[in-house]
Amino acid sequence: MQGQYDHGDAYYRCRFPQEYALANQVPHPRNVYLREDALTDPLDTWLASAFAPHRIQQTITAMADAQPLDHPPATSRAAQTIITECDAKLERYRAALDAGADPAVVTGWIAQTQAERARAEADLHANADTTPRRTSRAEITALVNALGDIAAVLRDADPTDKAEVYRQLGLRLIYQPETQTVRAAVDLSAHRGAMVCVRGGT
C-alpha cells in the first residue's frame, strides 16, 4: 500500500492492477483505502500491551534473546590470529638471541614481526568500532522504564522515529477490505539490537 493525502488526511491506498487480478483469478477491489489514524491508534495500543505489567518481563526477555550473538567478523578473527602468531615468533626470536644467534639478523626479524603485529592490531581496533554490541537485559529494562507510557510515547512520537520502531520490530500488517480488519504481527528475530531513541511530536 502507498501513502496518499485526501483533504488533509493521510490514507493508505492499494491499487491492484485489474489485469493481474483477472489473469491470476485473485479477487481484489480495484482500489482499497485505509485511513491512517484509524490504524495507528489501535496498532500502538496493541504494541504497548506487550509492555503491560503482567507481560513486560516476557517482552524484555524476548527482545534480549532475539539479538544476534556476538560473533566477531572474519577480519577481526584473522587479525587476532596474526597477533597470536607474531607473539609466538617474538618469543622464539628472543630465545634465539639468548642462545647466541646473530643479533643483527634476529633484530631484523623482530622489527618485521613487530610491524606485522602493529598492522593487525590496527585492523582489530578498526573492526571493534564497527561491530554491533548486544544490548544487555539491564539496558533494555532501563530503556523501557525510561519510556514510561509506551502507548503515549508511540502516539506522540516523531513519525520518522515511529516508522523506525515499526521497522525494527519487523511489523507486518495485512488488511482485509471485506471485513475492514487488519492482522498485525511483529518478528523480534528481525531486531538487530540497535535501540531507537523515540522523540516526542512537535
Coordinates of N, CA and C in Angstrom, one line a residue:
M1 N 0.8 -1.2 0.0 CA 0.0 0.0 0.0 C 0.9 1.2 0.0
Q2 N 0.4 2.3 -0.6 CA 1.1 3.5 -0.8 C 0.4 4.6 0.0
G3 N 1.2 5.6 0.5 CA 0.6 6.7 1.2 C 0.0 7.7 0.3
Q4 N -1.1 8.3 0.7 CA -1.8 9.3 -0.1 C -2.6 10.2 0.8
Y5 N -2.6 11.5 0.5 CA -3.3 12.5 1.3 C -4.6 12.9 0.6
D6 N -5.7 12.9 1.3 CA -7.0 13.3 0.8 C -7.7 14.3 1.7
H7 N -7.9 15.5 1.3 CA -8.5 16.6 2.1 C -7.7 16.7 3.4
G8 N -6.4 16.6 3.3 CA -5.5 16.8 4.5 C -5.3 15.6 5.4
D9 N -6.0 14.5 5.1 CA -5.9 13.3 5.9 C -5.1 12.3 5.2
A10 N -4.3 11.6 6.0 CA -3.4 10.6 5.5 C -4.1 9.2 5.3
Y11 N -3.9 8.6 4.1 CA -4.6 7.4 3.8 C -3.5 6.4 3.3
Y12 N -3.8 5.1 3.4 CA -3.0 4.1 2.7 C -3.9 3.6 1.5
R13 N -3.3 3.5 0.3 CA -4.1 3.1 -0.8 C -3.4 2.0 -1.6
C14 N -4.2 1.0 -1.9 CA -3.7 -0.2 -2.7 C -4.4 -0.2 -4.1
R15 N -3.6 0.0 -5.1 CA -4.2 0.0 -6.5 C -3.7 -1.3 -7.1
F16 N -4.5 -2.3 -7.0 CA -4.2 -3.7 -7.5 C -4.5 -3.7 -9.0
P17 N -3.5 -4.0 -9.9 CA -3.8 -4.0 -11.3 C -4.9 -5.0 -11.7
Q18 N -5.9 -4.5 -12.4 CA -7.0 -5.3 -12.7 C -6.6 -6.5 -13.6
E19 N -5.7 -6.2 -14.5 CA -5.3 -7.2 -15.4 C -4.6 -8.4 -14.7
Y20 N -3.8 -8.1 -13.7 CA -3.1 -9.1 -12.9 C -4.1 -9.9 -12.1
A21 N -5.1 -9.2 -11.5 CA -6.1 -9.9 -10.7 C -6.9 -10.9 -11.5
L22 N -7.3 -10.4 -12.7 CA -8.1 -11.3 -13.6 C -7.3 -12.5 -14.1
A23 N -6.0 -12.2 -14.5 CA -5.2 -13.3 -15.0 C -4.9 -14.3 -14.0
N24 N -4.8 -14.0 -12.7 CA -4.4 -14.9 -11.7 C -5.6 -15.3 -10.8
Q25 N -6.8 -14.9 -11.2 CA -8.0 -15.2 -10.5 C -7.9 -14.9 -9.0
V26 N -7.5 -13.6 -8.8 CA -7.3 -13.1 -7.4 C -8.4 -12.1 -7.2
P27 N -9.4 -12.4 -6.3 CA -10.4 -11.4 -6.0 C -9.8 -10.2 -5.2
H28 N -10.0 -9.0 -5.8 CA -9.4 -7.8 -5.2 C -10.1 -6.6 -5.7
P29 N -10.5 -5.7 -4.9 CA -11.1 -4.4 -5.4 C -10.1 -3.7 -6.2
R30 N -10.6 -2.8 -7.1 CA -9.7 -2.0 -7.9 C -8.9 -1.1 -7.1
N31 N -9.5 -0.5 -6.1 CA -8.8 0.4 -5.1 C -9.2 0.1 -3.7
V32 N -8.2 0.1 -2.8 CA -8.5 -0.1 -1.4 C -7.9 1.1 -0.6
Y33 N -8.7 1.8 0.2 CA -8.3 2.9 1.0 C -8.4 2.6 2.5
L34 N -7.4 3.0 3.2 CA -7.4 2.8 4.7 C -6.9 4.1 5.3
R35 N -7.7 4.7 6.1 CA -7.3 6.0 6.8 C -6.3 5.7 7.9
E36 N -5.2 6.4 7.8 CA -4.0 6.1 8.7 C -4.4 6.2 10.2
D37 N -5.1 7.2 10.6 CA -5.4 7.4 12.0 C -6.4 6.3 12.5
A38 N -7.1 5.6 11.6 CA -7.9 4.5 12.0 C -7.1 3.3 12.3
L39 N -5.8 3.3 11.9 CA -5.0 2.2 12.1 C -4.0 2.4 13.2
T40 N -3.3 3.6 13.2 CA -2.2 3.7 14.1 C -2.5 3.7 15.6
D41 N -3.7 4.3 16.0 CA -4.0 4.3 17.4 C -4.2 2.9 17.9
P42 N -5.1 2.1 17.3 CA -5.2 0.7 17.8 C -3.9 -0.1 17.7
L43 N -3.1 0.2 16.6 CA -1.8 -0.5 16.5 C -0.9 -0.2 17.6
D44 N -0.8 1.1 18.0 CA 0.1 1.5 19.0 C -0.3 1.0 20.4
T45 N -1.7 0.9 20.6 CA -2.2 0.4 21.8 C -1.9 -1.1 21.9
W46 N -2.0 -1.8 20.8 CA -1.7 -3.3 20.8 C -0.2 -3.5 21.1
L47 N 0.7 -2.7 20.4 CA 2.1 -2.8 20.7 C 2.4 -2.5 22.2
A48 N 1.8 -1.5 22.7 CA 2.0 -1.1 24.1 C 1.6 -2.2 25.1
S49 N 0.6 -3.0 24.7 CA 0.1 -4.1 25.6 C 1.2 -5.1 25.9
A50 N 2.2 -5.2 25.0 CA 3.4 -6.1 25.3 C 4.2 -5.6 26.5
F51 N 4.0 -4.4 26.9 CA 4.7 -3.8 28.0 C 3.8 -3.6 29.2
A52 N 2.7 -4.2 29.2 CA 1.8 -4.2 30.4 C 2.5 -4.9 31.5
P53 N 2.2 -4.5 32.8 CA 2.9 -5.1 33.9 C 3.0 -6.6 33.9
H54 N 2.0 -7.3 33.5 CA 2.0 -8.7 33.6 C 2.7 -9.4 32.4
R55 N 3.2 -8.6 31.4 CA 3.8 -9.1 30.2 C 5.2 -8.5 30.0
I56 N 5.6 -7.5 30.8 CA 6.8 -6.7 30.4 C 8.1 -7.6 30.5
Q57 N 8.2 -8.5 31.6 CA 9.4 -9.3 31.7 C 9.5 -10.3 30.6
Q58 N 8.4 -10.8 30.1 CA 8.4 -11.7 29.0 C 8.9 -11.0 27.7
T59 N 8.4 -9.8 27.5 CA 8.8 -9.0 26.3 C 10.2 -8.6 26.4
I60 N 10.7 -8.2 27.5 CA 12.2 -7.8 27.6 C 13.0 -9.1 27.4
T61 N 12.6 -10.2 27.9 CA 13.4 -11.5 27.6 C 13.4 -11.8 26.1
A62 N 12.3 -11.6 25.5 CA 12.2 -11.9 24.0 C 13.1 -10.9 23.2
M63 N 13.1 -9.6 23.6 CA 13.9 -8.6 23.0 C 15.4 -8.9 23.1
A64 N 15.8 -9.4 24.4 CA 17.2 -9.7 24.6 C 17.6 -10.9 23.9
D65 N 16.7 -11.9 23.8 CA 17.1 -13.2 23.2 C 17.1 -13.1 21.7
A66 N 16.4 -12.1 21.1 CA 16.3 -12.0 19.7 C 17.5 -11.4 19.0
Q67 N 18.4 -10.8 19.8 CA 19.6 -10.2 19.3 C 20.6 -11.2 18.8
P68 N 21.3 -10.9 17.7 CA 22.3 -11.9 17.2 C 23.4 -12.0 18.2
L69 N 24.0 -13.2 18.2 CA 25.1 -13.5 19.1 C 26.3 -12.6 18.7
D70 N 27.2 -12.4 19.7 CA 28.4 -11.6 19.5 C 29.4 -12.4 18.8
H71 N 29.4 -12.4 17.5 CA 30.4 -13.2 16.7 C 31.3 -12.1 16.0
P72 N 32.6 -12.1 16.3 CA 33.5 -11.1 15.7 C 33.5 -11.4 14.2
P73 N 33.6 -10.3 13.4 CA 33.7 -10.5 11.9 C 35.0 -11.3 11.6
A74 N 35.0 -11.9 10.4 CA 36.1 -12.7 9.9 C 37.4 -11.9 9.9
T75 N 37.4 -10.6 9.6 CA 38.6 -9.8 9.6 C 39.2 -9.7 11.0
S76 N 38.3 -9.6 12.0 CA 38.8 -9.5 13.4 C 39.4 -10.8 13.8
R77 N 38.8 -11.9 13.5 CA 39.4 -13.2 13.8 C 40.8 -13.4 13.2
A78 N 40.9 -13.0 11.9 CA 42.1 -13.1 11.2 C 43.2 -12.2 11.8
A79 N 42.8 -11.0 12.2 CA 43.8 -10.1 12.9 C 44.2 -10.7 14.2
Q80 N 43.3 -11.2 15.0 CA 43.7 -11.8 16.2 C 44.7 -13.0 16.1
T81 N 44.4 -13.8 15.0 CA 45.3 -14.9 14.7 C 46.7 -14.5 14.4
I82 N 46.8 -13.4 13.6 CA 48.1 -12.8 13.2 C 48.8 -12.3 14.5
I83 N 48.1 -11.6 15.4 CA 48.7 -11.1 16.6 C 49.3 -12.3 17.4
T84 N 48.5 -13.4 17.6 CA 48.9 -14.5 18.3 C 50.2 -15.1 17.7
E85 N 50.2 -15.3 16.4 CA 51.3 -15.8 15.7 C 52.6 -15.0 15.9
C86 N 52.4 -13.6 15.8 CA 53.5 -12.7 15.9 C 54.1 -12.8 17.4
D87 N 53.2 -12.9 18.4 CA 53.7 -13.0 19.7 C 54.6 -14.3 19.9
A88 N 54.1 -15.4 19.3 CA 54.9 -16.6 19.3 C 56.2 -16.5 18.7
K89 N 56.3 -15.8 17.5 CA 57.5 -15.6 16.8 C 58.5 -14.7 17.6
L90 N 57.9 -13.7 18.2 CA 58.8 -12.8 19.0 C 59.4 -13.5 20.2
E91 N 58.7 -14.5 20.8 CA 59.2 -15.3 21.9 C 60.4 -16.1 21.4
R92 N 60.2 -16.7 20.2 CA 61.2 -17.6 19.6 C 62.5 -16.7 19.3
Y93 N 62.2 -15.5 18.8 CA 63.4 -14.7 18.4 C 64.2 -14.3 19.7
R94 N 63.5 -14.0 20.7 CA 64.2 -13.6 22.0 C 65.0 -14.8 22.5
A95 N 64.4 -16.0 22.4 CA 65.1 -17.2 22.8 C 66.3 -17.4 22.0
A96 N 66.2 -17.1 20.7 CA 67.3 -17.3 19.8 C 68.5 -16.3 20.2
L97 N 68.1 -15.1 20.5 CA 69.1 -14.1 21.0 C 69.8 -14.6 22.3
D98 N 69.0 -15.2 23.2 CA 69.6 -15.7 24.4 C 70.5 -16.9 24.1
A99 N 70.2 -17.6 23.1 CA 71.0 -18.8 22.7 C 72.3 -18.4 21.9
G100 N 72.4 -17.1 21.6 CA 73.7 -16.7 20.9 C 73.5 -16.5 19.4
A101 N 72.3 -16.3 18.9 CA 72.1 -16.1 17.5 C 72.6 -14.7 17.1
D102 N 72.9 -14.5 15.8 CA 73.4 -13.2 15.3 C 72.4 -12.1 15.6
P103 N 72.8 -11.1 16.5 CA 71.8 -10.1 16.9 C 71.3 -9.3 15.7
A104 N 72.2 -9.0 14.7 CA 71.8 -8.2 13.6 C 70.6 -8.9 12.8
V105 N 70.8 -10.2 12.6 CA 69.7 -11.0 11.9 C 68.5 -11.0 12.7
V106 N 68.6 -11.4 14.0 CA 67.4 -11.5 14.8 C 66.7 -10.2 15.0
T107 N 67.4 -9.1 15.1 CA 66.8 -7.8 15.3 C 65.9 -7.4 14.0
G108 N 66.4 -7.8 12.9 CA 65.6 -7.6 11.6 C 64.3 -8.4 11.7
W109 N 64.4 -9.6 12.1 CA 63.2 -10.4 12.2 C 62.2 -9.8 13.2
I110 N 62.7 -9.3 14.3 CA 61.9 -8.8 15.3 C 61.2 -7.5 14.8
A111 N 61.9 -6.6 14.1 CA 61.3 -5.4 13.6 C 60.2 -5.7 12.6
Q112 N 60.5 -6.7 11.7 CA 59.5 -7.1 10.7 C 58.2 -7.7 11.4
T113 N 58.4 -8.5 12.4 CA 57.3 -9.1 13.1 C 56.5 -8.1 13.9
Q114 N 57.2 -7.2 14.5 CA 56.5 -6.1 15.3 C 55.7 -5.2 14.3
A115 N 56.2 -4.9 13.1 CA 55.4 -4.1 12.2 C 54.1 -4.9 11.7
E116 N 54.3 -6.2 11.5 CA 53.1 -7.0 11.1 C 52.1 -7.0 12.2
R117 N 52.6 -7.1 13.5 CA 51.7 -7.2 14.6 C 50.9 -5.8 14.8
A118 N 51.6 -4.7 14.5 CA 51.0 -3.4 14.7 C 49.9 -3.2 13.6
R119 N 50.1 -3.7 12.4 CA 49.1 -3.6 11.4 C 47.9 -4.4 11.8
A120 N 48.1 -5.6 12.3 CA 47.0 -6.5 12.8 C 46.2 -5.8 13.9
E121 N 46.9 -5.2 14.8 CA 46.3 -4.5 15.9 C 45.4 -3.4 15.4
A122 N 45.9 -2.6 14.4 CA 45.2 -1.5 13.9 C 43.9 -2.0 13.2
D123 N 44.0 -3.2 12.5 CA 42.8 -3.8 11.9 C 41.8 -4.2 13.0
L124 N 42.3 -4.8 14.1 CA 41.4 -5.3 15.1 C 40.7 -4.1 15.8
H125 N 41.4 -3.0 16.0 CA 40.7 -1.8 16.6 C 39.7 -1.2 15.7
A126 N 40.0 -1.2 14.4 CA 39.1 -0.6 13.4 C 37.8 -1.4 13.4
N127 N 37.9 -2.7 13.4 CA 36.7 -3.6 13.4 C 35.9 -3.5 14.7
A128 N 36.6 -3.3 15.8 CA 35.9 -3.2 17.1 C 35.0 -2.0 17.1
D129 N 35.3 -0.9 16.4 CA 34.5 0.3 16.4 C 33.2 0.1 15.5
T130 N 33.2 -0.9 14.6 CA 32.1 -1.1 13.7 C 31.3 -2.4 14.0
T131 N 31.7 -3.2 15.0 CA 31.0 -4.4 15.4 C 29.8 -4.0 16.3
P132 N 28.6 -4.4 15.9 CA 27.5 -4.1 16.8 C 27.6 -4.8 18.1
R133 N 27.2 -4.1 19.2 CA 27.2 -4.7 20.5 C 25.8 -5.1 20.9
R134 N 25.7 -6.3 21.6 CA 24.4 -6.7 22.1 C 24.0 -5.8 23.2
T135 N 22.8 -5.5 23.3 CA 22.2 -4.7 24.4 C 21.9 -5.6 25.5
S136 N 22.3 -5.4 26.7 CA 22.1 -6.2 27.8 C 20.6 -6.2 28.2
R137 N 20.2 -7.2 29.0 CA 18.8 -7.2 29.5 C 18.6 -6.0 30.4
A138 N 19.6 -5.6 31.2 CA 19.5 -4.5 32.1 C 19.4 -3.2 31.3
E139 N 20.1 -3.1 30.2 CA 20.0 -1.9 29.4 C 18.6 -1.8 28.7
I140 N 18.1 -2.9 28.3 CA 16.7 -2.9 27.7 C 15.7 -2.5 28.7
T141 N 15.8 -3.1 29.9 CA 14.9 -2.8 31.0 C 15.0 -1.3 31.4
A142 N 16.2 -0.7 31.4 CA 16.3 0.7 31.7 C 15.7 1.6 30.7
L143 N 15.8 1.2 29.4 CA 15.3 1.9 28.3 C 13.7 1.9 28.3
V144 N 13.2 0.7 28.6 CA 11.7 0.5 28.6 C 11.2 1.4 29.8
N145 N 11.8 1.3 30.9 CA 11.4 2.0 32.1 C 11.4 3.5 31.9
A146 N 12.5 4.0 31.1 CA 12.6 5.4 30.9 C 11.5 5.9 29.9
L147 N 11.0 5.0 29.0 CA 10.0 5.5 28.1 C 8.7 5.7 28.8
G148 N 8.4 5.0 29.9 CA 7.2 5.2 30.6 C 6.0 4.6 29.9
D149 N 5.0 5.4 29.7 CA 3.7 5.0 29.0 C 4.0 4.8 27.5
I150 N 4.2 3.5 27.1 CA 4.6 3.2 25.8 C 3.5 3.7 24.8
A151 N 2.3 3.5 25.1 CA 1.2 3.9 24.2 C 1.3 5.4 23.9
A152 N 1.5 6.2 25.0 CA 1.5 7.7 24.8 C 2.8 8.1 24.0
V153 N 3.9 7.4 24.3 CA 5.2 7.7 23.6 C 5.0 7.4 22.1
L154 N 4.4 6.3 21.7 CA 4.2 6.0 20.3 C 3.2 7.0 19.7
R155 N 2.2 7.3 20.4 CA 1.2 8.2 19.8 C 1.8 9.6 19.5
D156 N 2.7 10.1 20.4 CA 3.2 11.4 20.2 C 4.6 11.4 19.6
A157 N 5.1 10.3 19.1 CA 6.5 10.2 18.6 C 6.6 10.9 17.3
D158 N 7.8 11.3 17.0 CA 8.1 11.8 15.6 C 7.8 10.7 14.6
P159 N 7.1 11.0 13.5 CA 6.8 10.0 12.5 C 8.0 9.2 12.0
T160 N 9.1 9.8 11.8 CA 10.3 9.1 11.3 C 10.7 8.1 12.4
D161 N 10.8 8.5 13.7 CA 11.2 7.6 14.7 C 10.2 6.4 14.9
K162 N 8.9 6.7 14.7 CA 7.9 5.7 14.9 C 8.0 4.7 13.7
A163 N 8.3 5.2 12.5 CA 8.5 4.3 11.4 C 9.7 3.3 11.6
E164 N 10.8 3.9 12.2 CA 11.9 3.1 12.5 C 11.6 2.0 13.6
V165 N 10.8 2.4 14.6 CA 10.4 1.4 15.6 C 9.7 0.3 15.0
Y166 N 8.7 0.6 14.1 CA 8.0 -0.4 13.4 C 8.9 -1.3 12.6
R167 N 9.9 -0.7 11.9 CA 10.8 -1.5 11.0 C 11.6 -2.4 11.9
Q168 N 12.1 -1.9 13.0 CA 13.0 -2.8 13.8 C 12.2 -3.9 14.5
L169 N 10.9 -3.7 14.7 CA 10.1 -4.8 15.3 C 9.7 -5.8 14.2
G170 N 10.0 -5.5 13.0 CA 9.6 -6.4 11.9 C 8.1 -6.4 11.7
L171 N 7.5 -5.3 11.9 CA 6.0 -5.2 11.9 C 5.5 -5.4 10.5
R172 N 4.5 -6.3 10.4 CA 3.8 -6.6 9.1 C 2.3 -6.5 9.4
L173 N 1.6 -5.8 8.4 CA 0.2 -5.6 8.5 C -0.5 -6.2 7.3
I174 N -1.6 -6.9 7.5 CA -2.4 -7.4 6.3 C -3.8 -6.9 6.5
Y175 N -4.3 -6.1 5.5 CA -5.6 -5.5 5.6 C -6.6 -6.4 4.8
Q176 N -7.7 -6.7 5.5 CA -8.8 -7.4 4.8 C -9.9 -6.4 4.5
P177 N -10.1 -6.0 3.3 CA -11.1 -5.0 3.0 C -12.5 -5.5 3.2
E178 N -12.8 -6.8 3.0 CA -14.1 -7.3 3.2 C -14.6 -7.1 4.6
T179 N -13.7 -7.3 5.6 CA -14.1 -7.2 7.0 C -13.6 -5.9 7.6
Q180 N -12.8 -5.2 6.8 CA -12.2 -3.9 7.3 C -11.4 -4.2 8.6
T181 N -10.6 -5.2 8.6 CA -9.8 -5.6 9.7 C -8.3 -5.7 9.3
V182 N -7.4 -5.5 10.3 CA -6.0 -5.5 10.0 C -5.4 -6.6 10.9
R183 N -4.6 -7.5 10.3 CA -3.9 -8.5 11.0 C -2.5 -8.0 11.2
A184 N -2.0 -7.9 12.5 CA -0.7 -7.3 12.8 C 0.2 -8.4 13.4
A185 N 1.5 -8.4 13.0 CA 2.4 -9.3 13.6 C 3.8 -8.7 13.7
V186 N 4.5 -9.0 14.7 CA 5.9 -8.5 14.8 C 6.9 -9.7 14.8
D187 N 8.1 -9.5 14.4 CA 9.1 -10.5 14.3 C 10.3 -10.0 15.0
L188 N 10.5 -10.4 16.3 CA 11.6 -9.9 17.1 C 12.9 -10.4 16.5
S189 N 12.9 -11.6 15.8 CA 14.1 -12.1 15.2 C 14.7 -11.2 14.2
A190 N 13.9 -10.2 13.7 CA 14.4 -9.3 12.7 C 15.2 -8.1 13.4
H191 N 15.0 -8.1 14.7 CA 15.6 -7.0 15.5 C 17.2 -7.2 15.5
R192 N 17.9 -6.1 15.4 CA 19.4 -6.2 15.3 C 20.0 -5.6 16.5
G193 N 19.3 -5.3 17.5 CA 19.9 -4.8 18.7 C 20.2 -3.3 18.8
A194 N 19.8 -2.6 17.7 CA 20.0 -1.1 17.8 C 18.8 -0.5 18.4
M195 N 18.9 0.1 19.5 CA 17.8 0.7 20.2 C 17.5 2.1 19.7
V196 N 16.2 2.4 19.4 CA 15.8 3.7 18.8 C 15.5 4.7 19.9
C197 N 16.0 5.9 19.8 CA 15.6 7.0 20.7 C 14.3 7.6 20.2
V198 N 13.2 7.5 20.8 CA 12.0 8.0 20.4 C 11.7 9.3 20.9
R199 N 11.6 10.3 20.0 CA 11.3 11.7 20.4 C 9.9 12.0 20.3
G200 N 9.4 12.9 21.1 CA 8.0 13.3 21.1 C 7.7 14.2 19.9
G201 N 6.4 14.2 19.6 CA 6.0 15.0 18.5 C 6.1 16.5 18.8
T202 N 6.1 17.3 17.7 CA 6.3 18.7 17.9 C 5.0 19.4 17.5

